[in-house]
Amino acid sequence: MAPGMCFPGCTLVPMDRFARWPAGMEAGDMSGGAAETREREQALQKAFSVASSIYRIRWTVDARKLKSTDREAASPTFELSCGCPMEFKMVIHPKKVEDTRGGASFKKAQGRGTVQLRMLTGADSSSNAVVTFRIAVGSATSKQQHPRGPVRHDFSERPICGLPEGKDEWDFQKSVDKATQTFVVCLEVLMGAGD
């Protein structure tokens, strides 16, 4: 089956984790999209690397989030095929700095935090909801942090998963592109890794 059929909205292009989207191409399938849908799709770009059999989902995050008192930021919803299409989101959480109220805000964490993959579609124990993935954070080539993982997780057992403790903390501030005031969280789903 062609990767585009497994991953709705997927564009087949060889792509660096943090390369700018090729000129003239839209991020995913935008047919019939309203302005709001177009904006969400621009923040979320999907591509399948034929050479490496990796499905990449790039989430562009506004760096102003790192100065907020928010305790969570979530990507737009996207689909992964685990036998049948299931909806997921990437979620970033600030590092907990204090045990007091507001001690786990992005502002207090000074740009440090974790990334998790959250399944939104319910899956029962008979579903094949196993996903093998890596996570990377960056923007321009000079601001890339090495990918971490892979992690293999059965989302029918627990609907959220991140990197193992000790490897899960990122310095998002380090990867902010000064020109655009954004950073990118890249989820790499490894196809054929026993899923």
mmCIF file of C-alpha atoms in Angstrom:
data_model
loop_
_atom_site.group_PDB
_atom_site.id
_atom_site.type_symbol
_atom_site.label_atom_id
_atom_site.label_comp_id
_atom_site.label_asym_id
_atom_site.label_seq_id
_atom_site.Cartn_x
_atom_site.Cartn_y
_atom_site.Cartn_z
ATOM 1 C CA MET A 1 0.000 0.000 0.000
ATOM 2 C CA ALA A 2 1.337 3.455 -0.865
ATOM 3 C CA PRO A 3 2.323 5.586 2.182
ATOM 4 C CA GLY A 4 -0.087 8.337 1.141
ATOM 5 C CA MET A 5 -2.953 5.860 1.496
ATOM 6 C CA CYS A 6 -1.864 4.898 5.032
ATOM 7 C CA PHE A 7 -1.372 8.481 6.136
ATOM 8 C CA PRO A 8 -4.083 10.906 4.979
ATOM 9 C CA GLY A 9 -2.699 14.284 3.960
ATOM 10 C CA CYS A 10 0.796 12.867 3.535
ATOM 11 C CA THR A 11 3.000 14.223 0.771
ATOM 12 C CA LEU A 12 5.747 11.967 -0.601
ATOM 13 C CA VAL A 13 8.940 14.021 -0.485
ATOM 14 C CA PRO A 14 12.412 13.228 0.840
ATOM 15 C CA MET A 15 12.738 15.656 3.722
ATOM 16 C CA ASP A 16 15.220 16.683 6.365
ATOM 17 C CA ARG A 17 13.678 16.853 9.851
ATOM 18 C CA PHE A 18 13.873 20.635 10.008
ATOM 19 C CA ALA A 19 14.162 21.708 6.371
ATOM 20 C CA ARG A 20 11.755 24.387 5.218
ATOM 21 C CA TRP A 21 8.783 23.002 3.307
ATOM 22 C CA PRO A 22 9.579 22.982 -0.436
ATOM 23 C CA ALA A 23 8.534 26.227 -2.157
ATOM 24 C CA GLY A 24 5.121 26.134 -3.782
ATOM 25 C CA MET A 25 3.944 23.094 -1.822
ATOM 26 C CA GLU A 26 1.192 23.176 0.754
ATOM 27 C CA ALA A 27 1.513 21.181 3.969
ATOM 28 C CA GLY A 28 -0.658 18.122 3.401
ATOM 29 C CA ASP A 29 -3.958 18.000 1.546
ATOM 30 C CA MET A 30 -5.761 21.308 1.938
ATOM 31 C CA SER A 31 -8.681 20.654 -0.386
ATOM 32 C CA GLY A 32 -11.862 22.327 0.765
ATOM 33 C CA GLY A 33 -9.997 23.923 3.683
ATOM 34 C CA ALA A 34 -11.243 27.005 5.447
ATOM 35 C CA ALA A 35 -8.753 29.594 6.721
ATOM 36 C CA GLU A 36 -8.701 27.946 10.160
ATOM 37 C CA THR A 37 -7.959 24.518 8.665
ATOM 38 C CA ARG A 38 -5.224 26.038 6.495
ATOM 39 C CA GLU A 39 -3.623 27.669 9.546
ATOM 40 C CA ARG A 40 -3.685 24.384 11.503
ATOM 41 C CA GLU A 41 -2.213 22.514 8.552
ATOM 42 C CA GLN A 42 0.580 25.075 8.167
ATOM 43 C CA ALA A 43 1.562 24.407 11.801
ATOM 44 C CA LEU A 44 1.587 20.657 11.093
ATOM 45 C CA GLN A 45 3.491 19.258 8.117
ATOM 46 C CA LYS A 46 3.550 15.584 7.174
ATOM 47 C CA ALA A 47 5.951 13.748 4.886
ATOM 48 C CA PHE A 48 7.034 10.184 4.193
ATOM 49 C CA SER A 49 10.698 9.501 3.441
ATOM 50 C CA VAL A 50 10.825 6.706 0.887
ATOM 51 C CA ALA A 51 14.563 6.204 1.455
ATOM 52 C CA SER A 52 14.321 5.662 5.222
ATOM 53 C CA SER A 53 10.666 4.486 5.545
ATOM 54 C CA ILE A 54 10.091 7.168 8.166
ATOM 55 C CA TYR A 55 6.844 9.117 8.435
ATOM 56 C CA ARG A 56 7.666 12.603 9.772
ATOM 57 C CA ILE A 57 5.221 14.981 11.373
ATOM 58 C CA ARG A 58 6.628 18.467 11.963
ATOM 59 C CA TRP A 59 4.816 20.704 14.430
ATOM 60 C CA THR A 60 5.833 24.362 14.319
ATOM 61 C CA VAL A 61 5.344 25.922 17.758
ATOM 62 C CA ASP A 62 5.170 29.665 18.481
ATOM 63 C CA ALA A 63 8.035 30.486 20.879
ATOM 64 C CA ARG A 64 5.769 32.866 22.826
ATOM 65 C CA LYS A 65 4.346 29.707 24.395
ATOM 66 C CA LEU A 66 7.652 29.349 26.306
ATOM 67 C CA LYS A 67 7.023 32.637 28.131
ATOM 68 C CA SER A 68 3.430 31.770 29.078
ATOM 69 C CA THR A 69 2.024 30.419 32.329
ATOM 70 C CA ASP A 70 0.424 27.519 30.419
ATOM 71 C CA ARG A 71 1.027 23.980 31.626
ATOM 72 C CA GLU A 72 0.534 22.249 28.280
ATOM 73 C CA ALA A 73 0.608 22.905 24.542
ATOM 74 C CA ALA A 74 -0.874 20.474 22.023
ATOM 75 C CA SER A 75 -0.402 20.102 18.284
ATOM 76 C CA PRO A 76 -3.292 19.939 15.846
ATOM 77 C CA THR A 77 -4.751 16.429 15.515
ATOM 78 C CA PHE A 78 -3.200 14.049 12.969
ATOM 79 C CA GLU A 79 -3.804 10.444 11.944
ATOM 80 C CA LEU A 80 -1.512 7.437 12.144
ATOM 81 C CA SER A 81 -2.495 4.074 10.730
ATOM 82 C CA CYS A 82 -2.268 1.270 13.282
ATOM 83 C CA GLY A 83 -4.315 -1.236 11.313
ATOM 84 C CA CYS A 84 -6.997 1.445 11.069
ATOM 85 C CA PRO A 85 -6.610 5.245 11.200
ATOM 86 C CA MET A 86 -6.279 6.598 14.741
ATOM 87 C CA GLU A 87 -6.067 10.222 15.863
ATOM 88 C CA PHE A 88 -3.055 11.520 17.789
ATOM 89 C CA LYS A 89 -1.582 14.783 19.073
ATOM 90 C CA MET A 90 1.894 15.760 20.191
ATOM 91 C CA VAL A 91 1.879 17.447 23.588
ATOM 92 C CA ILE A 92 4.612 19.487 25.252
ATOM 93 C CA HIS A 93 4.739 19.996 29.006
ATOM 94 C CA PRO A 94 7.042 22.346 30.926
ATOM 95 C CA LYS A 95 9.611 20.943 33.327
ATOM 96 C CA LYS A 96 8.276 21.074 36.875
ATOM 97 C CA VAL A 97 10.395 23.627 38.754
ATOM 98 C CA GLU A 98 8.475 23.989 42.032
ATOM 99 C CA ASP A 99 5.748 22.109 43.859
ATOM 100 C CA THR A 100 3.750 25.325 44.274
ATOM 101 C CA ARG A 101 0.901 26.599 42.124
ATOM 102 C CA GLY A 102 2.319 27.660 38.739
ATOM 103 C CA GLY A 103 5.534 25.724 39.391
ATOM 104 C CA ALA A 104 5.018 23.740 36.210
ATOM 105 C CA SER A 105 4.483 26.625 33.787
ATOM 106 C CA PHE A 106 6.508 27.196 30.623
ATOM 107 C CA LYS A 107 7.606 30.572 32.000
ATOM 108 C CA LYS A 108 9.047 29.100 35.220
ATOM 109 C CA ALA A 109 10.659 26.201 33.334
ATOM 110 C CA GLN A 110 12.663 28.691 31.210
ATOM 111 C CA GLY A 111 12.076 26.831 27.965
ATOM 112 C CA ARG A 112 12.651 23.307 29.256
ATOM 113 C CA GLY A 113 10.105 20.526 29.015
ATOM 114 C CA THR A 114 9.018 17.170 27.638
ATOM 115 C CA VAL A 115 7.220 15.911 24.526
ATOM 116 C CA GLN A 116 4.614 13.161 24.585
ATOM 117 C CA LEU A 117 2.506 11.426 21.952
ATOM 118 C CA ARG A 118 -1.185 11.175 22.935
ATOM 119 C CA MET A 119 -3.715 8.900 21.220
ATOM 120 C CA LEU A 120 -7.180 10.468 21.069
ATOM 121 C CA THR A 121 -9.029 7.575 19.424
ATOM 122 C CA GLY A 122 -10.025 4.861 21.874
ATOM 123 C CA ALA A 123 -8.420 1.482 21.225
ATOM 124 C CA ASP A 124 -9.298 -1.798 22.867
ATOM 125 C CA SER A 125 -6.858 -4.580 23.676
ATOM 126 C CA SER A 126 -7.658 -6.342 20.375
ATOM 127 C CA SER A 127 -6.521 -3.288 18.367
ATOM 128 C CA ASN A 128 -3.022 -3.086 16.937
ATOM 129 C CA ALA A 129 -2.111 0.290 18.425
ATOM 130 C CA VAL A 130 1.659 -0.267 18.611
ATOM 131 C CA VAL A 131 3.754 2.650 17.359
ATOM 132 C CA THR A 132 7.550 2.921 17.188
ATOM 133 C CA PHE A 133 8.719 6.523 17.175
ATOM 134 C CA ARG A 134 11.524 9.016 17.772
ATOM 135 C CA ILE A 135 11.306 12.664 18.747
ATOM 136 C CA ALA A 136 13.540 15.555 17.704
ATOM 137 C CA VAL A 137 13.426 19.285 18.443
ATOM 138 C CA GLY A 138 14.990 22.041 16.349
ATOM 139 C CA SER A 139 14.536 24.712 13.728
ATOM 140 C CA ALA A 140 17.397 25.673 11.417
ATOM 141 C CA THR A 141 20.238 23.200 10.837
ATOM 142 C CA SER A 142 22.384 24.932 13.467
ATOM 143 C CA LYS A 143 19.654 24.630 16.119
ATOM 144 C CA GLN A 144 18.849 20.921 15.800
ATOM 145 C CA GLN A 145 18.944 18.698 18.852
ATOM 146 C CA HIS A 146 19.675 15.036 18.121
ATOM 147 C CA PRO A 147 16.619 12.771 17.791
ATOM 148 C CA ARG A 148 15.919 10.537 20.763
ATOM 149 C CA GLY A 149 14.421 7.093 20.812
ATOM 150 C CA PRO A 150 13.169 4.904 19.344
ATOM 151 C CA VAL A 151 10.342 4.109 21.729
ATOM 152 C CA ARG A 152 7.917 1.269 21.006
ATOM 153 C CA HIS A 153 4.574 1.674 22.757
ATOM 154 C CA ASP A 154 1.177 -0.031 22.714
ATOM 155 C CA PHE A 155 -1.373 2.796 22.933
ATOM 156 C CA SER A 156 -4.199 0.335 23.693
ATOM 157 C CA GLU A 157 -2.551 -0.196 27.103
ATOM 158 C CA ARG A 158 -1.915 3.488 27.864
ATOM 159 C CA PRO A 159 -3.001 6.365 25.565
ATOM 160 C CA ILE A 160 0.049 8.592 26.176
ATOM 161 C CA CYS A 161 3.775 7.953 25.882
ATOM 162 C CA GLY A 162 6.987 9.940 25.862
ATOM 163 C CA LEU A 163 10.680 9.235 25.960
ATOM 164 C CA PRO A 164 12.176 7.307 28.895
ATOM 165 C CA GLU A 165 12.940 9.305 32.033
ATOM 166 C CA GLY A 166 16.384 10.860 31.820
ATOM 167 C CA LYS A 167 16.114 11.242 28.033
ATOM 168 C CA ASP A 168 12.803 13.080 27.965
ATOM 169 C CA GLU A 169 13.793 16.673 28.812
ATOM 170 C CA TRP A 170 14.363 19.184 25.984
ATOM 171 C CA ASP A 171 15.658 22.742 25.979
ATOM 172 C CA PHE A 172 13.069 24.211 23.581
ATOM 173 C CA GLN A 173 14.522 27.719 23.982
ATOM 174 C CA LYS A 174 17.826 26.482 22.506
ATOM 175 C CA SER A 175 16.023 25.606 19.255
ATOM 176 C CA VAL A 176 14.040 28.823 18.735
ATOM 177 C CA ASP A 177 14.582 30.374 15.293
ATOM 178 C CA LYS A 178 15.208 34.066 16.035
ATOM 179 C CA ALA A 179 13.775 35.234 12.677
ATOM 180 C CA THR A 180 10.436 33.406 12.926
ATOM 181 C CA GLN A 181 10.235 33.069 16.728
ATOM 182 C CA THR A 182 9.249 29.418 16.341
ATOM 183 C CA PHE A 183 10.709 25.985 16.998
ATOM 184 C CA VAL A 184 9.818 22.601 15.518
ATOM 185 C CA VAL A 185 8.906 19.372 17.283
ATOM 186 C CA CYS A 186 9.443 16.469 14.885
ATOM 187 C CA LEU A 187 7.805 13.091 15.430
ATOM 188 C CA GLU A 188 9.358 10.291 13.380
ATOM 189 C CA VAL A 189 7.257 7.143 13.082
ATOM 190 C CA LEU A 190 9.453 4.212 12.081
ATOM 191 C CA MET A 191 7.636 2.008 9.593
ATOM 192 C CA GLY A 192 8.424 -1.706 9.511
ATOM 193 C CA ALA A 193 9.972 -1.612 12.995
ATOM 194 C CA GLY A 194 7.835 -4.490 14.202
ATOM 195 C CA ASP A 195 4.604 -2.453 14.325
#
